Amino acid sequence: LKRNNSHTGSLQLRSQIYIQQQQWHKALNDLEQLQALDSENPTVYLLLDNVHSALGNNEAAQTAMATFRVKSKQMIEARKSQ
């Protein structure tokens, strides 16, 4: 990430490490950056749900989970049509 701070795979991995370490605000920062770069990735929203839940941001967690469900369904439908 020092060389390329917009590498989505690295951002996702680092956010998961921060989640395991319960460094919620650092995870949230990475996930918000990841969401801006890869808004179609359902995993981003699942991780956002986890972080928002841990921080007590229940409305944001619900929104993230709802978006996860929509994006997951879209991904499945896209794969079926290929």
Coordinates of N, CA and C in Angstrom, one line a residue:
L1 N 0.8 -1.2 0.0 CA 0.0 0.0 0.0 C 0.8 1.3 0.0
K2 N 2.1 1.2 0.4 CA 3.0 2.3 0.4 C 3.2 2.7 -1.1
R3 N 3.3 1.8 -2.0 CA 3.6 2.1 -3.4 C 2.3 2.4 -4.1
N4 N 1.2 1.7 -3.8 CA 0.0 1.9 -4.5 C -1.2 1.9 -3.5
N5 N -1.6 3.0 -3.0 CA -2.6 3.1 -1.9 C -4.0 2.8 -2.4
S6 N -4.1 2.4 -3.7 CA -5.4 2.1 -4.2 C -5.5 0.7 -4.7
H7 N -4.6 -0.2 -4.2 CA -4.7 -1.6 -4.5 C -5.8 -2.2 -3.7
T8 N -6.9 -2.6 -4.4 CA -8.1 -3.1 -3.7 C -7.9 -4.3 -2.8
G9 N -7.1 -5.3 -3.4 CA -6.9 -6.5 -2.6 C -6.1 -6.3 -1.3
S10 N -5.1 -5.4 -1.4 CA -4.3 -5.0 -0.2 C -5.2 -4.3 0.8
L11 N -6.0 -3.4 0.3 CA -6.9 -2.7 1.3 C -7.9 -3.6 2.0
Q12 N -8.4 -4.5 1.2 CA -9.4 -5.5 1.8 C -8.6 -6.3 2.8
L13 N -7.5 -6.8 2.5 CA -6.7 -7.7 3.4 C -6.4 -6.9 4.7
R14 N -5.9 -5.7 4.5 CA -5.5 -4.9 5.7 C -6.7 -4.6 6.6
S15 N -7.8 -4.3 5.9 CA -9.0 -4.0 6.7 C -9.4 -5.3 7.6
Q16 N -9.3 -6.5 7.0 CA -9.6 -7.7 7.7 C -8.6 -7.9 8.9
I17 N -7.4 -7.5 8.7 CA -6.4 -7.6 9.8 C -6.8 -6.6 10.9
Y18 N -7.2 -5.4 10.5 CA -7.6 -4.4 11.5 C -8.9 -5.0 12.3
I19 N -9.8 -5.6 11.6 CA -11.0 -6.2 12.2 C -10.6 -7.2 13.2
Q20 N -9.6 -8.1 12.9 CA -9.2 -9.1 13.8 C -8.5 -8.5 15.0
Q21 N -7.9 -7.4 14.8 CA -7.2 -6.7 15.9 C -8.1 -5.8 16.7
Q22 N -9.4 -5.7 16.2 CA -10.4 -4.8 16.8 C -10.0 -3.3 16.7
Q23 N -9.3 -3.0 15.7 CA -8.9 -1.6 15.4 C -10.0 -1.1 14.4
W24 N -11.2 -0.8 15.0 CA -12.4 -0.6 14.2 C -12.2 0.7 13.3
H25 N -11.7 1.7 13.8 CA -11.6 3.0 13.0 C -10.6 2.9 11.9
K26 N -9.5 2.1 12.1 CA -8.6 1.9 11.0 C -9.2 1.0 9.9
A27 N -10.0 0.0 10.4 CA -10.7 -0.8 9.4 C -11.7 0.0 8.6
L28 N -12.4 0.8 9.3 CA -13.4 1.6 8.7 C -12.8 2.6 7.6
N29 N -11.7 3.1 7.9 CA -11.0 4.0 7.0 C -10.6 3.3 5.7
D30 N -10.0 2.1 5.9 CA -9.7 1.3 4.7 C -10.9 0.9 3.9
L31 N -12.0 0.5 4.6 CA -13.2 0.0 3.9 C -13.9 1.1 3.2
E32 N -13.8 2.3 3.7 CA -14.4 3.4 3.0 C -13.7 3.8 1.8
Q33 N -12.3 3.7 1.9 CA -11.5 3.9 0.7 C -11.8 2.7 -0.3
L34 N -11.9 1.5 0.1 CA -12.1 0.4 -0.7 C -13.5 0.5 -1.4
Q35 N -14.5 1.0 -0.7 CA -15.8 1.1 -1.2 C -15.8 2.2 -2.4
A36 N -15.0 3.2 -2.2 CA -14.9 4.2 -3.3 C -14.2 3.6 -4.5
L37 N -13.3 2.7 -4.4 CA -12.6 2.1 -5.5 C -13.3 0.9 -6.1
D38 N -14.1 0.2 -5.3 CA -14.7 -1.1 -5.8 C -16.1 -1.2 -5.2
S39 N -16.9 -0.4 -5.6 CA -18.3 -0.3 -5.0 C -19.2 -1.5 -5.3
E40 N -18.7 -2.3 -6.3 CA -19.5 -3.5 -6.7 C -19.2 -4.8 -5.9
N41 N -18.1 -4.7 -5.1 CA -17.6 -5.8 -4.3 C -18.5 -6.1 -3.1
P42 N -19.3 -7.1 -3.1 CA -20.2 -7.4 -1.9 C -19.4 -7.5 -0.6
T43 N -18.2 -8.1 -0.6 CA -17.5 -8.3 0.6 C -17.2 -7.0 1.3
V44 N -17.0 -5.9 0.6 CA -16.8 -4.6 1.2 C -18.0 -4.3 2.2
Y45 N -19.2 -4.6 1.8 CA -20.4 -4.2 2.6 C -20.5 -5.2 3.7
L46 N -20.2 -6.4 3.6 CA -20.2 -7.4 4.7 C -19.2 -6.9 5.8
L47 N -18.0 -6.5 5.3 CA -17.0 -6.1 6.3 C -17.5 -4.8 7.0
L48 N -18.1 -3.9 6.2 CA -18.6 -2.6 6.7 C -19.7 -2.9 7.8
D49 N -20.5 -3.9 7.5 CA -21.5 -4.3 8.5 C -20.9 -4.7 9.8
N50 N -19.8 -5.5 9.7 CA -19.1 -6.0 10.9 C -18.5 -4.8 11.7
V51 N -17.9 -3.9 11.0 CA -17.2 -2.8 11.7 C -18.3 -1.8 12.3
H52 N -19.3 -1.5 11.5 CA -20.3 -0.6 12.0 C -21.0 -1.2 13.2
S53 N -21.3 -2.5 13.2 CA -21.9 -3.2 14.3 C -21.0 -3.1 15.6
A54 N -19.7 -3.3 15.4 CA -18.8 -3.2 16.5 C -18.7 -1.8 17.1
L55 N -18.9 -0.8 16.3 CA -18.8 0.6 16.7 C -20.2 1.1 17.2
G56 N -21.2 0.2 17.1 CA -22.5 0.6 17.6 C -23.3 1.5 16.6
N57 N -22.8 1.5 15.4 CA -23.5 2.3 14.3 C -24.5 1.4 13.7
N58 N -25.7 1.2 14.4 CA -26.6 0.2 13.9 C -27.3 0.5 12.6
E59 N -27.6 1.8 12.4 CA -28.2 2.2 11.1 C -27.3 1.9 9.9
A60 N -26.0 2.3 10.1 CA -25.0 2.1 9.1 C -24.8 0.6 8.8
A61 N -24.8 -0.2 9.9 CA -24.6 -1.6 9.8 C -25.8 -2.2 9.0
Q62 N -27.0 -1.8 9.2 CA -28.2 -2.3 8.5 C -28.1 -1.9 7.0
T63 N -27.7 -0.7 6.8 CA -27.5 -0.3 5.4 C -26.5 -1.1 4.7
A64 N -25.3 -1.3 5.3 CA -24.3 -2.1 4.7 C -24.7 -3.5 4.4
M65 N -25.5 -4.1 5.4 CA -26.0 -5.5 5.2 C -27.0 -5.5 4.0
A66 N -27.8 -4.6 3.9 CA -28.8 -4.5 2.8 C -28.1 -4.4 1.5
T67 N -27.1 -3.6 1.5 CA -26.3 -3.4 0.2 C -25.5 -4.7 -0.1
F68 N -25.0 -5.4 0.9 CA -24.3 -6.6 0.7 C -25.3 -7.6 0.0
R69 N -26.5 -7.7 0.5 CA -27.5 -8.7 -0.1 C -27.8 -8.3 -1.5
V70 N -28.0 -7.0 -1.8 CA -28.2 -6.6 -3.2 C -27.1 -6.9 -4.1
K71 N -25.9 -6.6 -3.7 CA -24.7 -6.8 -4.5 C -24.4 -8.2 -4.7
S72 N -24.6 -9.0 -3.7 CA -24.4 -10.5 -3.8 C -25.4 -11.1 -4.8
K73 N -26.6 -10.7 -4.7 CA -27.6 -11.2 -5.7 C -27.3 -10.8 -7.1
Q74 N -26.8 -9.5 -7.3 CA -26.4 -9.1 -8.6 C -25.3 -9.9 -9.2
M75 N -24.3 -10.2 -8.3 CA -23.2 -11.0 -8.7 C -23.6 -12.4 -9.2
I76 N -24.5 -13.0 -8.4 CA -24.9 -14.3 -8.7 C -25.7 -14.3 -10.0
E77 N -26.5 -13.3 -10.2 CA -27.3 -13.2 -11.5 C -26.4 -13.0 -12.7
A78 N -25.4 -12.2 -12.5 CA -24.4 -11.9 -13.6 C -23.7 -13.2 -14.0
R79 N -23.3 -14.0 -13.0 CA -22.6 -15.3 -13.3 C -23.5 -16.3 -14.0
K80 N -24.8 -16.3 -13.6 CA -25.8 -17.2 -14.2 C -25.9 -16.8 -15.7
S81 N -25.9 -15.6 -16.1 CA -26.2 -15.2 -17.4 C -24.9 -15.3 -18.3
Q82 N -23.8 -15.7 -17.8 CA -22.6 -15.8 -18.6 C -22.6 -17.1 -19.3

